[in-house]
CSV table of C-alpha atoms in Angstrom, one decimal:
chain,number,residue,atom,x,y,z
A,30,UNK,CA,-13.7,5.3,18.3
A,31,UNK,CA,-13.4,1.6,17.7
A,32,UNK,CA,-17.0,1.0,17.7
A,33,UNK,CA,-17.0,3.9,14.9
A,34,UNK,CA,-14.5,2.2,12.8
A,35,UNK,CA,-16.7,-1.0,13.2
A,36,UNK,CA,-19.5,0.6,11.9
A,37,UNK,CA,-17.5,2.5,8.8
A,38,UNK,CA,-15.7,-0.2,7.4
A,39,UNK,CA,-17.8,-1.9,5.8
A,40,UNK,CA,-18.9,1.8,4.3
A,41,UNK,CA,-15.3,2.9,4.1
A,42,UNK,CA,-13.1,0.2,1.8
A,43,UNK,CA,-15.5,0.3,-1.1
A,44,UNK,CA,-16.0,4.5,-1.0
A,45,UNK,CA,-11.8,4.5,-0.9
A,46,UNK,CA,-11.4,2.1,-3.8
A,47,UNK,CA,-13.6,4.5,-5.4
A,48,UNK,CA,-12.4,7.9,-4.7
A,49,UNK,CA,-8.8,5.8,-5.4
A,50,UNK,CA,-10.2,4.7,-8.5
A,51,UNK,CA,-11.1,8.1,-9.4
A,52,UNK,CA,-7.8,9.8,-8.6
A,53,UNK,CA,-6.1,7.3,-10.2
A,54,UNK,CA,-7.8,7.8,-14.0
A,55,UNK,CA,-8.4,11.6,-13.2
A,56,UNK,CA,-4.2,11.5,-12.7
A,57,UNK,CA,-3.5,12.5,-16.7
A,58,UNK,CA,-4.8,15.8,-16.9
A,59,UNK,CA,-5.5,17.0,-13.0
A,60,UNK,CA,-3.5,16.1,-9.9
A,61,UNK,CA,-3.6,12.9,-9.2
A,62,UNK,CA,-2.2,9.8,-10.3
A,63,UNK,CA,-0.8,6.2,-9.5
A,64,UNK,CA,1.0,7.2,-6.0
A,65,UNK,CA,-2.1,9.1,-4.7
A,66,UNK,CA,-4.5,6.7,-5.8
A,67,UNK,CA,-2.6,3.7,-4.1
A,68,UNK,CA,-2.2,5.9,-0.4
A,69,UNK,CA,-6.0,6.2,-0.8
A,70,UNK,CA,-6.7,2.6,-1.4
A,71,UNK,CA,-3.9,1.5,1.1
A,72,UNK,CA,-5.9,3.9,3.8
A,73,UNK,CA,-8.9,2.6,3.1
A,74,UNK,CA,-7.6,-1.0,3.4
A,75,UNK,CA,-6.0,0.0,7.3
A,76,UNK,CA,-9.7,0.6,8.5
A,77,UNK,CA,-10.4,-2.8,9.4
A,78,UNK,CA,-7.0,-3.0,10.8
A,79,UNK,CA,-8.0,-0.5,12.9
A,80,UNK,CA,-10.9,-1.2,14.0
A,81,UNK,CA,-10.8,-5.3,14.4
A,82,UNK,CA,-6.7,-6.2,14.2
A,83,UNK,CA,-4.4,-7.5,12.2
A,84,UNK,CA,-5.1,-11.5,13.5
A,85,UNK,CA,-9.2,-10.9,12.4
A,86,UNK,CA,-8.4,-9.0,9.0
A,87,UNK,CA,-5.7,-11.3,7.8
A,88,UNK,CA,-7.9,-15.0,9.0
A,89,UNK,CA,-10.6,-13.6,6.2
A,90,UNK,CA,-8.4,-11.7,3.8
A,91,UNK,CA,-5.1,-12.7,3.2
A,92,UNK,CA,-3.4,-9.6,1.0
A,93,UNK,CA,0.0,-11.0,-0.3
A,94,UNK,CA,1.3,-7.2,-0.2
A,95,UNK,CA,4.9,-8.2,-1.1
A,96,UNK,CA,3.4,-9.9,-4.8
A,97,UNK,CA,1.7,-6.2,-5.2
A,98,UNK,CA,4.8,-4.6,-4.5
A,99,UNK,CA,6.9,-6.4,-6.9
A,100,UNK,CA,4.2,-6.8,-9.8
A,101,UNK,CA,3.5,-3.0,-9.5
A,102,UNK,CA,7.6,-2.7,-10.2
A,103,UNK,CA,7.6,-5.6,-12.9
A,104,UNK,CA,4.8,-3.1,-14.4
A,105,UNK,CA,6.1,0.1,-14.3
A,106,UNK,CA,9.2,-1.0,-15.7
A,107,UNK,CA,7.6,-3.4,-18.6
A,108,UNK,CA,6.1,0.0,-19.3
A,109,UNK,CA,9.3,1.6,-19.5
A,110,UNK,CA,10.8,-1.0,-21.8
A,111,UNK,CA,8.0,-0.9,-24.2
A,112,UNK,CA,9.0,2.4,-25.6
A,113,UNK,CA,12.1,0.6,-26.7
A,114,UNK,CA,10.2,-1.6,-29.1
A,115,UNK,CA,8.8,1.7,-30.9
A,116,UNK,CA,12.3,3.0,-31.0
A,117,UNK,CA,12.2,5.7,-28.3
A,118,UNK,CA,14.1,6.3,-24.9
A,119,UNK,CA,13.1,4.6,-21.8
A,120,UNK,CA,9.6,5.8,-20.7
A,121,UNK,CA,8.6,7.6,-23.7
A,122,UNK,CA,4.5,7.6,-23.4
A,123,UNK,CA,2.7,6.6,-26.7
A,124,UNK,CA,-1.2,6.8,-27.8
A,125,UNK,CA,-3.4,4.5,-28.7
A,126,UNK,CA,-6.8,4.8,-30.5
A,127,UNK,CA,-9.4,2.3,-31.5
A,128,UNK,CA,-13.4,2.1,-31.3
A,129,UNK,CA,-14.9,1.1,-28.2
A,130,UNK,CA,-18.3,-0.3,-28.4
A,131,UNK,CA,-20.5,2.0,-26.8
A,132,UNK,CA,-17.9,4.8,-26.2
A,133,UNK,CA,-16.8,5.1,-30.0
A,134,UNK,CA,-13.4,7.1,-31.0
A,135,UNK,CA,-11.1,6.4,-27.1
A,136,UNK,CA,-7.3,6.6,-26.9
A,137,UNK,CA,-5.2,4.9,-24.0
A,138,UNK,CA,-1.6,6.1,-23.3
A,139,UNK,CA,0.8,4.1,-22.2
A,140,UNK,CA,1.9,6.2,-19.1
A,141,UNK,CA,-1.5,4.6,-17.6
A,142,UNK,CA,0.2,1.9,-17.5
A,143,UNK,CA,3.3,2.8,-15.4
A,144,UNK,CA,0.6,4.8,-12.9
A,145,UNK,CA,-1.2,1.6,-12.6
A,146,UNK,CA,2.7,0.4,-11.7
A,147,UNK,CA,3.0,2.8,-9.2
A,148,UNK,CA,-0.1,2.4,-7.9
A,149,UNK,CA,0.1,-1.2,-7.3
A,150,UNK,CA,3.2,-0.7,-5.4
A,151,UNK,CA,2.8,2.4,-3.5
A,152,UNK,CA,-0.7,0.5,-2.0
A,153,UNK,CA,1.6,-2.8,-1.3
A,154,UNK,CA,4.0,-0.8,0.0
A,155,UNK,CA,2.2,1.4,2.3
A,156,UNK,CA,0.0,-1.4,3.4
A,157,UNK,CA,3.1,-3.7,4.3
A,158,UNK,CA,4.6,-0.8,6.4
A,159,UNK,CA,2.0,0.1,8.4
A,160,UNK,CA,0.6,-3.2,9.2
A,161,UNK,CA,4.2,-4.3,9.9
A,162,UNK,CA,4.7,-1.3,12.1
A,163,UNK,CA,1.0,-1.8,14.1
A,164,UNK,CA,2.1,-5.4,14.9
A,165,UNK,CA,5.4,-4.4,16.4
A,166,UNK,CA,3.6,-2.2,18.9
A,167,UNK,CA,3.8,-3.9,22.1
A,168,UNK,CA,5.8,-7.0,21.7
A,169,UNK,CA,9.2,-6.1,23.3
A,170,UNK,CA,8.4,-5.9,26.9
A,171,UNK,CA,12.3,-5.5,28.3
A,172,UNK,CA,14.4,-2.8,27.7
A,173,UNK,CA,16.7,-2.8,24.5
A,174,UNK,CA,19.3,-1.6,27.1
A,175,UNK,CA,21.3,-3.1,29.9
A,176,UNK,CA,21.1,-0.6,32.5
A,177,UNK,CA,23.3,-1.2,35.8
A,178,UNK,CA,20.9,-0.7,38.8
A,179,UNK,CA,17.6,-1.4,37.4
A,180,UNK,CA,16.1,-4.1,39.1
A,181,UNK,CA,14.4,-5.6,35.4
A,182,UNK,CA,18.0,-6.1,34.1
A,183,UNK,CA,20.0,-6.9,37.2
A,184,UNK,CA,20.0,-10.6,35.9
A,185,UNK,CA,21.4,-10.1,32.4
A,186,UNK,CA,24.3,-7.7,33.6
A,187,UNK,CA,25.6,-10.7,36.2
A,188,UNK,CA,27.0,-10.3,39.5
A,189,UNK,CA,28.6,-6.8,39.1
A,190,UNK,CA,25.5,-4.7,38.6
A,191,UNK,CA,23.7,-6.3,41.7
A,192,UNK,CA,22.2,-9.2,39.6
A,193,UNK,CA,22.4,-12.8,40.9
A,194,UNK,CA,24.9,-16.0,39.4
């Protein structure tokens, strides 16, 4: 399996950022959106995790998941403001049109960018939880409890459970 991942990954980051790309602009008129798009990207992301560590992704790519996390919020809620400034209530999406060149006659709405928001931090998020969680695995070696009789904690509980002074 881990010679697999080592194989995919390469293959694997680039087709999620895609396929998250995709979900994300696809989001405003099919399912989709900012919090599906950012799980895809975060899953693609874990790969090399998975397959190399934590110690050999984070020496050649150092994410600063906490700075996506709180810019996705500082987004999503700059978006939310903005509808102030218009004079409507808190989140209230708006349209805008112009001329691209080469596309012609496009609108943008403004909920694209509270997805993008969401997206940011759902990706941060997930990414910081799960790499978090994978480099908990195995470091506490003693038990979290004290029990009287087991040899392994006979020490900590003193003389009365058996343990030495």
């Amino acid at each position: 399996l881990m010679t697999t991942l080592l194989l995919l990954a390469p293959i694997l980051l680039p087709l999620a950022a895609v396929v998250a790309t995709w979900v994300f602009v696809r989001g405003h008129n099919d399912p989709g959106g900012g919090f599906i798009g950012g799980l895809t990207l975060a899953l693609g992301v874990l790969v090399p995790y998975l397959g190399r560590g934590a110690d050999w992704v984070e020496a050649r790519a150092r994410l600063a998941l906490h700075a996506w996390i709180g810019g996705g919020l500082a987004i999503a809620t700059l978006a939310g403001i903005a509808s102030f400034a218009t004079g409507h209530p808190f989140l209230t999406s708006h349209y805008f049109k112009g001329m691209l060149p080469g596309l012609g006659e496009s609108s943008l709405a403004s909920a694209v960018f509270f997805d993008f928001g969401v997206f940011a931090t759902v990706a941060g998020a997930t990414l910081l939880a799960l790499t978090t969680l994978g480099r908990l695995e195995g470091r506490s070696t003693a038990p979290s409890v004290a029990l009287p009789g087991d040899p392994a904690t006979a020490d900590a509980l003193g003389p009365a459970a058996g343990g030495r002074r």
